[in-house]
Coordinates of C-alpha atoms in Angstrom, one line a residue:
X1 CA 144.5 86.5 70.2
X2 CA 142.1 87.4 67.3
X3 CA 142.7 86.9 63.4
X4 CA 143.9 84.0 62.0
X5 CA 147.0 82.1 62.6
X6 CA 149.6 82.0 60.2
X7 CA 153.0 81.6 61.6
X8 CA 153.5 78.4 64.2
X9 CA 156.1 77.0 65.9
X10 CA 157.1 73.5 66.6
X11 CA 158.9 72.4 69.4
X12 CA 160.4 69.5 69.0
X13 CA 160.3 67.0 66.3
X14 CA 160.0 63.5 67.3
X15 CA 157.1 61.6 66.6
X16 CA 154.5 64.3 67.2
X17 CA 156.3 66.9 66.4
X18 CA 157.4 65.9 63.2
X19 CA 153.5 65.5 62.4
X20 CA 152.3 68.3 63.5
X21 CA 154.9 70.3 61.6
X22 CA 154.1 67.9 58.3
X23 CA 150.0 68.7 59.0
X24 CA 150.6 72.7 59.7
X25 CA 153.1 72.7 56.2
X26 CA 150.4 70.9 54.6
X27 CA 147.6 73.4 55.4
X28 CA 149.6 76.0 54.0
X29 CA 150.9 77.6 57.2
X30 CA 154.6 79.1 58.1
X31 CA 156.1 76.5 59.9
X32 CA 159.5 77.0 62.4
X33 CA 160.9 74.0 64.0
X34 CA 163.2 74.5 66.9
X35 CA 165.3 71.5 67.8
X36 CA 167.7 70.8 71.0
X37 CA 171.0 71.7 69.2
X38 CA 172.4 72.1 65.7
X39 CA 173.6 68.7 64.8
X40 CA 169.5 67.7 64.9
X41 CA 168.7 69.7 61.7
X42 CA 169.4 66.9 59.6
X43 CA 167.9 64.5 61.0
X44 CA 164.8 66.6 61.4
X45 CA 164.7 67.8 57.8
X46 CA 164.7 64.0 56.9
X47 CA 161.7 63.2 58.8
X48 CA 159.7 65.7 58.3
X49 CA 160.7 65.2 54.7
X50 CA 159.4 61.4 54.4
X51 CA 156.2 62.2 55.7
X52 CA 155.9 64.4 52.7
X53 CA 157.1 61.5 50.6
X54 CA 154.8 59.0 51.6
X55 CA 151.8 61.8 51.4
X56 CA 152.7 62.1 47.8
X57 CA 153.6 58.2 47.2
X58 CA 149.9 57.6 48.6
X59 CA 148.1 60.5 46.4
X60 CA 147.5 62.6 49.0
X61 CA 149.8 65.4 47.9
X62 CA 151.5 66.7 44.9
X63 CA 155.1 66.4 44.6
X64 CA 154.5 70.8 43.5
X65 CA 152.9 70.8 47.3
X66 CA 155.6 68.9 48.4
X67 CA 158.1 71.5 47.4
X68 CA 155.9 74.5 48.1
X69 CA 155.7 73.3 51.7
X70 CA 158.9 72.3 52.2
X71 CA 159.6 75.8 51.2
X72 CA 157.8 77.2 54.2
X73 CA 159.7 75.0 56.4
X74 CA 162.5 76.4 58.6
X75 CA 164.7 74.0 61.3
X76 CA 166.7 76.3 63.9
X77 CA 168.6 75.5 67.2
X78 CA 167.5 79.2 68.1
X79 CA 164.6 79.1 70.2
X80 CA 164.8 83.4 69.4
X81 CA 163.7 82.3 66.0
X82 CA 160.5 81.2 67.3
X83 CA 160.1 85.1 68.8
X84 CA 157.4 85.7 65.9
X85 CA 155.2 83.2 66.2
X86 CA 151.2 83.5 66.7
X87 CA 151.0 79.6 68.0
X88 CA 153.7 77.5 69.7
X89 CA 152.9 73.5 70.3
X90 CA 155.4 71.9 72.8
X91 CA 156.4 68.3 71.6
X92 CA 159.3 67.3 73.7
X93 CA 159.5 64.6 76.6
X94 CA 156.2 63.6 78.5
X95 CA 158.2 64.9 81.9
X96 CA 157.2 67.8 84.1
X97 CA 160.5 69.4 84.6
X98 CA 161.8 69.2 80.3
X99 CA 158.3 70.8 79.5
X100 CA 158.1 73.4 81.9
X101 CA 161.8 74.2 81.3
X102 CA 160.3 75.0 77.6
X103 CA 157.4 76.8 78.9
X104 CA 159.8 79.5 80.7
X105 CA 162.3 79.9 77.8
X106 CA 158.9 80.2 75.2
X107 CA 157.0 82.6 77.5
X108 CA 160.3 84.8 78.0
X109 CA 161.0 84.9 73.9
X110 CA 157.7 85.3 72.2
X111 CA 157.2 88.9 71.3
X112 CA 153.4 88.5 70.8
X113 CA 152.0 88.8 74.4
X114 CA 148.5 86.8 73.0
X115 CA 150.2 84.4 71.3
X116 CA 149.0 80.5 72.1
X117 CA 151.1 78.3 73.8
X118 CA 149.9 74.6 73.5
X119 CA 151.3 70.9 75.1
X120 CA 150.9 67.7 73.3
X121 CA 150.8 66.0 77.0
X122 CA 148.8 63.4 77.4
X123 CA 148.9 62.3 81.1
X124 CA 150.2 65.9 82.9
X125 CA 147.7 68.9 83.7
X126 CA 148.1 71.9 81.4
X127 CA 147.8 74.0 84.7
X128 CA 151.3 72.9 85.9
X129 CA 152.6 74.1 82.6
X130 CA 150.9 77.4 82.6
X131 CA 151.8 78.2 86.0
X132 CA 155.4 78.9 85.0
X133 CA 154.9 81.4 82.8
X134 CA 153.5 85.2 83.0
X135 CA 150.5 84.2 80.3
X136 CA 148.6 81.6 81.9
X137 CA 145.4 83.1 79.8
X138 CA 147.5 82.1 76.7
X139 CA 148.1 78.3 77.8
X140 CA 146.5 75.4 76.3
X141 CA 147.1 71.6 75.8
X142 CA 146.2 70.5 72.1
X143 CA 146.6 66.5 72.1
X144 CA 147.4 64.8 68.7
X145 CA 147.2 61.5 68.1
X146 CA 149.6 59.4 66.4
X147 CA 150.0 59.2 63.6
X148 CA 149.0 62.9 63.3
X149 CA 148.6 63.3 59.6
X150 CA 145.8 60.4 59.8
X151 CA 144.0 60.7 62.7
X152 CA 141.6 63.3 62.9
X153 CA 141.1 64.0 66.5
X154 CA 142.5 67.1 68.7
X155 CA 141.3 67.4 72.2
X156 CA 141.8 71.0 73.4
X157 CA 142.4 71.4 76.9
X158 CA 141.5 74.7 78.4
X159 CA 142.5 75.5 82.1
X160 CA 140.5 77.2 84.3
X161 CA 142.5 80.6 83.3
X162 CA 142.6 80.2 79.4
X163 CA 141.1 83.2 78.2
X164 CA 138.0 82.4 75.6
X165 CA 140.1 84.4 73.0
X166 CA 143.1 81.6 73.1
X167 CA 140.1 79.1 73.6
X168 CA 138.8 80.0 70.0
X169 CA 142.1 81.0 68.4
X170 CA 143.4 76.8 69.4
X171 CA 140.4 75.4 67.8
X172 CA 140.4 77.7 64.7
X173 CA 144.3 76.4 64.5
X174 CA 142.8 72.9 64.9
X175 CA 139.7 72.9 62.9
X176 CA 139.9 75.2 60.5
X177 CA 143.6 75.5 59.4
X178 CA 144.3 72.0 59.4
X179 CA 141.1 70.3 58.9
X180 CA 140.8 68.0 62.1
X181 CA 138.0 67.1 64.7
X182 CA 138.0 68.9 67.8
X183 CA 136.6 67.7 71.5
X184 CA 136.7 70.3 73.9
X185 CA 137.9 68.9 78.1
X186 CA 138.7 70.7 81.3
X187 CA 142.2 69.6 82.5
X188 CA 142.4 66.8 84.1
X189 CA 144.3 63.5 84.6
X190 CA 144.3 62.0 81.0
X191 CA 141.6 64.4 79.5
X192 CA 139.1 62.3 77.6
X193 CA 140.7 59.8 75.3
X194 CA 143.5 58.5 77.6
X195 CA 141.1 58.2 81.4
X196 CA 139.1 55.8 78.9
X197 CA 142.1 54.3 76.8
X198 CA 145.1 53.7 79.6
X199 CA 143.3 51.4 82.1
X200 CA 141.5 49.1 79.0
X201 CA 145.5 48.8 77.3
X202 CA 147.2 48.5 80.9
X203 CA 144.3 45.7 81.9
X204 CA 145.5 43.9 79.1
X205 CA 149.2 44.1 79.6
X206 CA 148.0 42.6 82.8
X207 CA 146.0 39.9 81.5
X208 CA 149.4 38.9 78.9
X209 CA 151.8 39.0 82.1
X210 CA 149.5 36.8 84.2
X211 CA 149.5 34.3 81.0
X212 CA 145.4 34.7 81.0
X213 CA 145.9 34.8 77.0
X214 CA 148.9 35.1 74.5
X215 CA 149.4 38.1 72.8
X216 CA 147.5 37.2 69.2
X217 CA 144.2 36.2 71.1
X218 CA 144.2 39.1 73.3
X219 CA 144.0 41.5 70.3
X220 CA 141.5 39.0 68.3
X221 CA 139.3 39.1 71.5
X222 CA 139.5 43.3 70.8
X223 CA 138.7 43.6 67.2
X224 CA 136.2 40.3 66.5
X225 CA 134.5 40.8 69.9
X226 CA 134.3 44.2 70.4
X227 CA 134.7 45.5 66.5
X228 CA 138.0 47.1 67.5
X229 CA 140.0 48.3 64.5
X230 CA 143.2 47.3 66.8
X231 CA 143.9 44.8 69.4
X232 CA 145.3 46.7 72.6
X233 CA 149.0 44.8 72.2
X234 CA 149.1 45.6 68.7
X235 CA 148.4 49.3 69.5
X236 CA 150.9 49.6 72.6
X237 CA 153.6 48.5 69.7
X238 CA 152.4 51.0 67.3
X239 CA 152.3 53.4 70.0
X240 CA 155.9 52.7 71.1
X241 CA 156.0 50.8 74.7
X242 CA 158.6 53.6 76.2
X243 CA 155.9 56.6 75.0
X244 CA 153.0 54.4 76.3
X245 CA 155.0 53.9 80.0
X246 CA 155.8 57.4 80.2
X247 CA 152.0 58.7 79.8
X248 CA 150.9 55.7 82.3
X249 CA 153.5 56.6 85.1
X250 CA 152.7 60.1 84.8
X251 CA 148.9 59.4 85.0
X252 CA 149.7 57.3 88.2
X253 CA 151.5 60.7 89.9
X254 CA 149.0 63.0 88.5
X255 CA 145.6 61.0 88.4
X256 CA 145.8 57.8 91.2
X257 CA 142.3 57.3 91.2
X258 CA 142.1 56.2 87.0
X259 CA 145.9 54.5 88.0
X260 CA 147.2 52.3 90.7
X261 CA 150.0 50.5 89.3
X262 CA 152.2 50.3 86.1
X263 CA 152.2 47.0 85.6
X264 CA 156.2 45.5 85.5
X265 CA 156.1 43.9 82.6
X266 CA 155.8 46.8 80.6
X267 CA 158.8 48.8 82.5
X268 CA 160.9 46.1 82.1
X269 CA 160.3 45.9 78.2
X270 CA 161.2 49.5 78.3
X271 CA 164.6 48.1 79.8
X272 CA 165.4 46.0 77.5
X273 CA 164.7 48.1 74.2
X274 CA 161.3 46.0 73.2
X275 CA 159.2 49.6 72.4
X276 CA 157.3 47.9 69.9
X277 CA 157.4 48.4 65.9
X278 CA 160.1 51.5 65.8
X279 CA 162.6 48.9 67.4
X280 CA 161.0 45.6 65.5
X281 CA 160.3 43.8 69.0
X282 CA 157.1 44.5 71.2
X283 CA 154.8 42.2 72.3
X284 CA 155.0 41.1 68.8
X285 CA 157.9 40.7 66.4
X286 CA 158.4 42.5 63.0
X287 CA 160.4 42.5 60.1
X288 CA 162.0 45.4 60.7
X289 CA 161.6 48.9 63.0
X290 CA 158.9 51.1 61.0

């Protein structure tokens, strides 16, 4: 692909997908959100919509750019509305079968045989993913960070058979449209951030279980020791204890030598609907789910 791009598509709108939409409305871009069936517009349109509102309650947006990029917003069930697009990021379930399912259908709708087709994953290789369809030049991974609209990492993730024109057309995307920090990784297990971060949070899930240290001194240990902004417990409830289990167990399958065990503590919080602040119960407790 060469030129800029104007027109992405979001697939997806959880979490990360709701933010990347936000930052890509936000940087003036032509945003299409596809969602898994009709009856999830709504709920979509609202989230999308208080990230705007707290970006304007907090300064950092007009309510006039509010409106204006709101009006370059468009929610469909369709994924033939997405047939356009010059840049497609994947935001749906960290499993191999739901994202290459999306892979197939995206790779058999978009019109543009160059266009970029990236994966938030954060613990599967890209390669998998771009095996499945007929452009594995076009396939990259583009890992956000939550919460997207604040933090200002990307890491691209370029296969061995993404083409240097995809390569550049990712980062411009990343960099230049909507103003982050890119680090550049081959694909593998975990990429950069997560082969450093996953072990250090899963060591001290492990330390918590074993009763080596409650929760509050664990994180103190972090942030007045070490100069950590966040304790590790802390951030495994910001990060939500389901999304955080997901990305370990499918480091374990797809990198064994950075994981050897999930520890049980944290599958059995999954269980019981402790996934930290969005359900107000982690391995601390809040007020309410935020």
């Amino acid at each position: 692909m060469t030129g800029h791009v104007y027109r992405v598509g979001v697939v997806g709108c959880g979490t990360m997908g709701a933010g990347i939409a936000e930052v890509s409305l936000r940087a003036g871009l032509d945003v299409r959100v596809l969602v898994s069936a009709p009856d999830r517009t709504e709920a979509a349109e609202r989230r999308i919509a208080a990230g705007f509102e707290r970006a304007v309650a907090k300064g950092r947006m007009t309510p006039q750019e509010h409106e204006a990029a709101a009006g370059r917003l468009r929610i469909t069930a369709d994924i033939a509305d997405l047939a356009d697009r010059q840049l497609v990021v994947e935001a749906v379930a960290e499993k191999l079968d739901v994202k290459c399912r999306v892979f197939k259908a995206l790779d058999a709708q978009l019109a543009d045989p160059a266009a970029v087709l990236a994966s938030t994953t954060s613990s599967l290789l890209v390669n998998d993913l771009a095996g499945t369809t007929s452009r594995p030049q076009s396939v990259v991974g583009l890992h956000f960070f939550n919460p997207v609209p604040s933090m200002p990492l990307v890491e691209v993730v370029l296969t061995d058979r993404t083409s240097a024109g995809s390569a550049a057309a990712a980062e411009a995307f990343v960099a230049d449209a909507l103003g982050k920090e890119v680090i550049r990784t081959r694909d593998r297990c975990g990429f950069v951030v997560n082969a450093l971060l996953v072990p250090y949070l899963m060591a001290a899930v492990r330390m918590y279980e074993q009763g080596v240290a409650g929760a509050e001194d664990i994180d103190r240990g972090m942030t007045l020791g070490c100069g950590y902004p966040m304790g590790p417990l802390a951030l495994l409830d910001m990060v939500g204890i389901d999304t955080f289990t997901a990305v370990a167990q499918g480091m374990r399958e797809n990198g064994p030598d950075l994981i050897t065990e999930v520890p049980p503590l944290l599958t059995r919080m999954v269980r019981e609907g402790r996934l930290g602040r969005k359900t107000g119960h982690g391995f601390y407790q809040y007020d309410q789910a935020s």
